[in-house]
Short mmCIF file of C-alpha atoms and ligand atoms in Angstrom, two decimals:
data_model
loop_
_atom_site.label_atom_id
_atom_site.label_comp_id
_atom_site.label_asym_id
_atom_site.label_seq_id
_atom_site.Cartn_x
_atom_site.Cartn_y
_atom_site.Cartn_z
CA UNK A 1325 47.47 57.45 127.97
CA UNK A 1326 47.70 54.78 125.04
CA UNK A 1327 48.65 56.46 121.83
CA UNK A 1328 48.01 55.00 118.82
CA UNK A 1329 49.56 56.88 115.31
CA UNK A 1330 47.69 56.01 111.83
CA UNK A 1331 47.22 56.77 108.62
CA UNK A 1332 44.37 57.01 106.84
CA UNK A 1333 44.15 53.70 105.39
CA UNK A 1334 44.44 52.34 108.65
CA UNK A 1335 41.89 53.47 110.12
CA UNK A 1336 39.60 49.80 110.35
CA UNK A 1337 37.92 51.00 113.65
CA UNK A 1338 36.21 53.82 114.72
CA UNK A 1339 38.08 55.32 117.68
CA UNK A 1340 37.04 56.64 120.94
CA UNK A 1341 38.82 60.09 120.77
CA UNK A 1342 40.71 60.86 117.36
CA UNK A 1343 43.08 63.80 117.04
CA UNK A 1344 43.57 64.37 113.73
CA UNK A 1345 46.83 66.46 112.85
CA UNK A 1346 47.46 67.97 109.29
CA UNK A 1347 50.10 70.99 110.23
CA UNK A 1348 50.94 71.85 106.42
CA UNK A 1349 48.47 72.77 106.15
CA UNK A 1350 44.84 72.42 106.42
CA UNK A 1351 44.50 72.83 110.35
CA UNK A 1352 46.67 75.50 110.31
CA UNK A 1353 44.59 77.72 108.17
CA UNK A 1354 41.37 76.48 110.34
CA UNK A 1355 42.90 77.91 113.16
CA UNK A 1356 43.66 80.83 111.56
CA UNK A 1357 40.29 81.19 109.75
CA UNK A 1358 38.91 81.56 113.63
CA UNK A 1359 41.53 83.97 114.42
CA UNK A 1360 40.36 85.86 111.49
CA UNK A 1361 36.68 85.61 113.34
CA UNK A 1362 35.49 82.72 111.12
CA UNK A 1363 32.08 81.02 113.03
CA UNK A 1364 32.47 77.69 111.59
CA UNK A 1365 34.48 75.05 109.22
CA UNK A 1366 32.25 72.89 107.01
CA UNK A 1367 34.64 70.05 106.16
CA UNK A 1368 33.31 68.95 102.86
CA UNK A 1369 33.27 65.23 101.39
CA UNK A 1370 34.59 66.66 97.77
CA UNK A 1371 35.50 69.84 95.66
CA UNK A 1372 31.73 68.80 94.07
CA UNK A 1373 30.13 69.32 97.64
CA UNK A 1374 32.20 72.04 98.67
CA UNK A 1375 31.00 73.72 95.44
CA UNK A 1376 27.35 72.25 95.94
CA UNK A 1377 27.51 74.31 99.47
CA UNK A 1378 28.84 77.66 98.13
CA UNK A 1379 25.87 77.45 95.70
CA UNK A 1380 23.21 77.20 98.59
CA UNK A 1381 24.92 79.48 100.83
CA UNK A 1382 26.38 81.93 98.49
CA UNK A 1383 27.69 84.26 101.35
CA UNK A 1384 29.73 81.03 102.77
CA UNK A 1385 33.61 80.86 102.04
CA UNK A 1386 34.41 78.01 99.88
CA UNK A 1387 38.16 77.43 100.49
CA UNK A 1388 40.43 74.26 98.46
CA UNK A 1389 44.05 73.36 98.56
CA UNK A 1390 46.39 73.97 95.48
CA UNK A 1391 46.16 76.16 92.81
CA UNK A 1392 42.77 78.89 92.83
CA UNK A 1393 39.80 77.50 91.14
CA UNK A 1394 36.27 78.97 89.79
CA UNK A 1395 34.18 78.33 92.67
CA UNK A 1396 36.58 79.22 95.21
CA UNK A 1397 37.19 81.78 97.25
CA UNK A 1398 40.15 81.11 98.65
CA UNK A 1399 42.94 78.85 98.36
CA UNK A 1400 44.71 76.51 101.56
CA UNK A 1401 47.26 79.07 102.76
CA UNK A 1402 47.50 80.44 105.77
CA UNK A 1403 49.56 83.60 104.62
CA UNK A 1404 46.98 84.32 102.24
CA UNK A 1405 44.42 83.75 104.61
CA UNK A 1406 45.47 85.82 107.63
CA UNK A 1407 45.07 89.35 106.05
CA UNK A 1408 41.29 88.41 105.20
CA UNK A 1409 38.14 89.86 107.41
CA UNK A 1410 36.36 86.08 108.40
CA UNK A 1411 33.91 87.96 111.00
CA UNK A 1412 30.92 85.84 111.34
CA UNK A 1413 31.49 83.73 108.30
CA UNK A 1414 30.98 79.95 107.74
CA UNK A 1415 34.11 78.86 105.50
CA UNK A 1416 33.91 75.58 103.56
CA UNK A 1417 36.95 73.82 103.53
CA UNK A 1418 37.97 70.54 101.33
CA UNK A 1419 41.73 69.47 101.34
CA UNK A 1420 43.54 66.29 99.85
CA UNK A 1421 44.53 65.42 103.58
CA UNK A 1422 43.39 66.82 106.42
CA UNK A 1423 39.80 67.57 105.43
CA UNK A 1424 39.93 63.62 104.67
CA UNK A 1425 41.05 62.82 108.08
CA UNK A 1426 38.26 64.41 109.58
CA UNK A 1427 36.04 62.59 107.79
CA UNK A 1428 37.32 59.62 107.97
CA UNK A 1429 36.71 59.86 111.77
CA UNK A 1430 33.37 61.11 111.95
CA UNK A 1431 31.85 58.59 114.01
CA UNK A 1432 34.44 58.97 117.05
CA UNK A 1433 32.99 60.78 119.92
CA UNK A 1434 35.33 63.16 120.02
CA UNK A 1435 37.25 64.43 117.06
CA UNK A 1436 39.61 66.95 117.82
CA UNK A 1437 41.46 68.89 114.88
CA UNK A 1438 45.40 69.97 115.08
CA UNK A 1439 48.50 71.38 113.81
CA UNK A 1440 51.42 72.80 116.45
CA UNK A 1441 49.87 76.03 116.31
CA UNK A 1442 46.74 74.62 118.86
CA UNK A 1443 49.30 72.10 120.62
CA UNK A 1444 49.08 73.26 123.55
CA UNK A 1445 45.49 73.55 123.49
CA UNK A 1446 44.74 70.50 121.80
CA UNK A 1447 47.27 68.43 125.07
CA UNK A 1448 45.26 70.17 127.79
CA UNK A 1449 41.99 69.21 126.40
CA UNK A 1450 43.33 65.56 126.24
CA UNK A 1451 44.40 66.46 129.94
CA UNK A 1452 41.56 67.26 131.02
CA UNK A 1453 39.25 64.56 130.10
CA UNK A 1454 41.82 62.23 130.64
CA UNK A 1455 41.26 59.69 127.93
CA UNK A 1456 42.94 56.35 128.38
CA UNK A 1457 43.30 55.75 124.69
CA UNK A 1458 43.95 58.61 121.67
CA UNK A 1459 43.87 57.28 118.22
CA UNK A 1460 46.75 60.27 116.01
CA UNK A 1461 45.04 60.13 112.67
CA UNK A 1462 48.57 61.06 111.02
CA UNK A 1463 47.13 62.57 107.54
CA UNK A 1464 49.74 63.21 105.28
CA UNK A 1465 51.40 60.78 102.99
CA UNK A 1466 49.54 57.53 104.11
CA UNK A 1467 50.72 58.28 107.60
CA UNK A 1468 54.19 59.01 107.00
CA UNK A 1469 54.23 62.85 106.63
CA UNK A 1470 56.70 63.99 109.24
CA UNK A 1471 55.51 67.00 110.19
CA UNK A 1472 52.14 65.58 111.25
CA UNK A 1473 54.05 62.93 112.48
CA UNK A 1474 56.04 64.88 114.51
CA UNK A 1475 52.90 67.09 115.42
CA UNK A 1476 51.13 64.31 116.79
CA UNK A 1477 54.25 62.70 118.89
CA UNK A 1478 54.51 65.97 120.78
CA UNK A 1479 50.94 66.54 121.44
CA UNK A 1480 51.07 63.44 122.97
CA UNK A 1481 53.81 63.64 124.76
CA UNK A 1482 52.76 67.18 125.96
CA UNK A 1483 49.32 65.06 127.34
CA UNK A 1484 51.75 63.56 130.20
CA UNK A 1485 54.58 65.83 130.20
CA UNK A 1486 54.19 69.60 130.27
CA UNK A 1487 57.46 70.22 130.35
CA UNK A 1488 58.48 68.62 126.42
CA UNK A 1489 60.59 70.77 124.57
CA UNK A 1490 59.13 71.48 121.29
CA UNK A 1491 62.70 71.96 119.56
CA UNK A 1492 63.27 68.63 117.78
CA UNK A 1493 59.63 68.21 117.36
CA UNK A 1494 59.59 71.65 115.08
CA UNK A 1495 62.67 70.58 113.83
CA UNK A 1496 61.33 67.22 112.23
CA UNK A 1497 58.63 69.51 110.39
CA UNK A 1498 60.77 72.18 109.21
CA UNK A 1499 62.32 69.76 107.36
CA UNK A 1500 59.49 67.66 106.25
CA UNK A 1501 58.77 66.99 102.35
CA UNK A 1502 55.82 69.34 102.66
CA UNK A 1503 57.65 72.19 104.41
CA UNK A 1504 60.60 71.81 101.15
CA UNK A 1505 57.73 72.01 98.72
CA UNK A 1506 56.44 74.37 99.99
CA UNK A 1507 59.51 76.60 100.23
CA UNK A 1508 60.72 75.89 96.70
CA UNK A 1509 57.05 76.04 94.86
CA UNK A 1510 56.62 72.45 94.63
CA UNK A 1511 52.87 73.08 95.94
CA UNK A 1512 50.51 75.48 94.42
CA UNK A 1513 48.21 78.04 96.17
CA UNK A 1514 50.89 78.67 98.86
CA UNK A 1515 52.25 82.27 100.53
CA UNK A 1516 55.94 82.78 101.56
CA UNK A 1517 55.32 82.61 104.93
CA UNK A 1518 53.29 79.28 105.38
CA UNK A 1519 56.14 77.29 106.28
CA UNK A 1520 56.44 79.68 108.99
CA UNK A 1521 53.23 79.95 110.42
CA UNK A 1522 52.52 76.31 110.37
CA UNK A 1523 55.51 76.14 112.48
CA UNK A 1524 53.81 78.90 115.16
CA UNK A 1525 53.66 76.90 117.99
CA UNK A 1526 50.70 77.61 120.56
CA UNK A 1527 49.50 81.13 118.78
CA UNK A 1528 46.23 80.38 119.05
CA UNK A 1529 44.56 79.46 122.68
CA UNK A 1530 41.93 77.11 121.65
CA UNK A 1531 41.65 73.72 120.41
CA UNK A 1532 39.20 72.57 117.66
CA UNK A 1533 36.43 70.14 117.62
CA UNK A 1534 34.59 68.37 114.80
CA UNK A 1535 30.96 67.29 115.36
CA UNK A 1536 28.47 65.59 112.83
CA UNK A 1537 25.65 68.38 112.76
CA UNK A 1538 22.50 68.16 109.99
CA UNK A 1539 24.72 65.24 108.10
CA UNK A 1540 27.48 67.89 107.47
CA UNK A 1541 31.15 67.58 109.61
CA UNK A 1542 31.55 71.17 111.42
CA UNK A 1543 34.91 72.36 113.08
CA UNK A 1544 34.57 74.81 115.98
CA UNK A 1545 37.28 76.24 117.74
CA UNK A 1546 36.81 74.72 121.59
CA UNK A 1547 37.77 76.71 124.09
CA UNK A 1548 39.63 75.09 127.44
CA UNK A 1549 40.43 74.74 130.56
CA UNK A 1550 43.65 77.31 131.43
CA UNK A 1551 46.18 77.02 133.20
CA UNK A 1552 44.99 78.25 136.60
CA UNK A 1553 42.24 75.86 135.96
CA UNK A 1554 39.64 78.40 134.71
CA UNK A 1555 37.10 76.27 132.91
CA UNK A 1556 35.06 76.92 129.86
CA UNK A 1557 33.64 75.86 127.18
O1 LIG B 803 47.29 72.37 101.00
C1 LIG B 803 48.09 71.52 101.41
O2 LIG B 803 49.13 71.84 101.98
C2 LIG B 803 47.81 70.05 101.16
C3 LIG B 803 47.67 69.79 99.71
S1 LIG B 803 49.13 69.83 98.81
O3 LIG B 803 49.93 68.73 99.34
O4 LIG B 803 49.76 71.12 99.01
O5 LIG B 803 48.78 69.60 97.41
O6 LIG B 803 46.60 69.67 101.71
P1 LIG B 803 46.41 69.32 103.25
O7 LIG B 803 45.13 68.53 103.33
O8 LIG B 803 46.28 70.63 103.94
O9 LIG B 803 47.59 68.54 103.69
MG1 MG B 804 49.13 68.20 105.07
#
């Protein structure tokens, strides 16, 4: 598999298959927004249309990164987020990275959404279709964020060898500029434990899939092939 690693502003051409990877910390609260039985992700364009949304759906969850705003339900962090009932509930979801990513890859045909805690997931999918070439949309800083960085080098590494050890991987991210900020208060809206859980590797099964539905970009958690070769979708 060819593996191509980008930042945002690099993205000139639409890719084939895009993995986008923002660990700290938009995909990790996605993932656990569908552990907390969340349907669907709308990833919005801006705080405006994420707002504009809420207003039309008023029983939707409009969700933003930093500090809490009016509007807003909820605020980026997974720590936060895991201790609230999602059953059945479309959450809206606009962050300065990840959320951007997404976006920013809309046209691929298939647009797959990661952090280390869907790694697994997110390498067997790639597996399993057995895509030649995997554009890494590396969100953070322009591209240089480590801990999607590193994210993104071990998913694809994982793609070709099952056997990677994670431990210099989750190393790299632990000690990322987002993971410090986090940890000393640098970045607003955040839990205690975020660092933590964006560090979870594999707790969730699934992987996550963007598709263009109704002019809106909706994340879905994608279920895949196991192990033992069990397939669904
Ligand atoms: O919420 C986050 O962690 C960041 C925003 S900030 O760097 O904390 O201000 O957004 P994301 O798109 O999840 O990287
Ligand atoms: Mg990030």
């Amino acid at each position: 598999m060819d593996a191509q690693f980008l930042g945002i502003p690099e993205l000139t051409e639409t890719p084939s298959v895009a993995v986008v990877v923002d660990v700290m910390r938009a995909f990790t609260v996605a993932a656990w927004a569908f552990a907390q039985g969340a349907e669907k992700i709308v990833l919005a364009e801006s705080l405006d249309d994420a707002l504009a949304l809420k207003a039309a759906h008023p029983d939707w969850t409009a969700l933003k990164d930093g500090p809490p705003a009016p509007g807003f339900d909820m605020v980026n962090s997974p720590g936060m987020l895991r201790s609230v009932d999602l059953g059945g509930r479309t959450v809206v979801q606009k962050t300065t990275a990840g959320t951007v990513g997404a976006l920013a890859v809309k046209e691929a045909s298939l647009v797959l959404c990661a952090g280390f805690v869907v790694a697994e997931a997110t390498a067997r999918l790639l597996r399993t279709r057995a895509s030649d070439s995997v554009t890494f949309v590396v969100t953070g800083e322009d591209g240089r964020a480590d801990e999607d960085l590193a994210c993104a080098q071990y998913i694809a590494r994982r793609v070709t060898e099952a056997a990677t050890d994670p431990t210099e991987f989750l190393r790299r991210a632990a000690e990322s500029r987002a993971a410090t900020e986090l940890t000393e208060g640098v970045r607003q809206g955040a839990h205690p434990d975020d660092v933590a859980l964006c560090l979870g590797l594999d707790r969730f099964p699934f992987a996550m899939r963007a598709e263009p539905q109704n002019s809106l970009m909706i994340l879905r958690p994608y279920a895949v092939p196991s192990l033992t070769g069990d397939a669904q979708t």
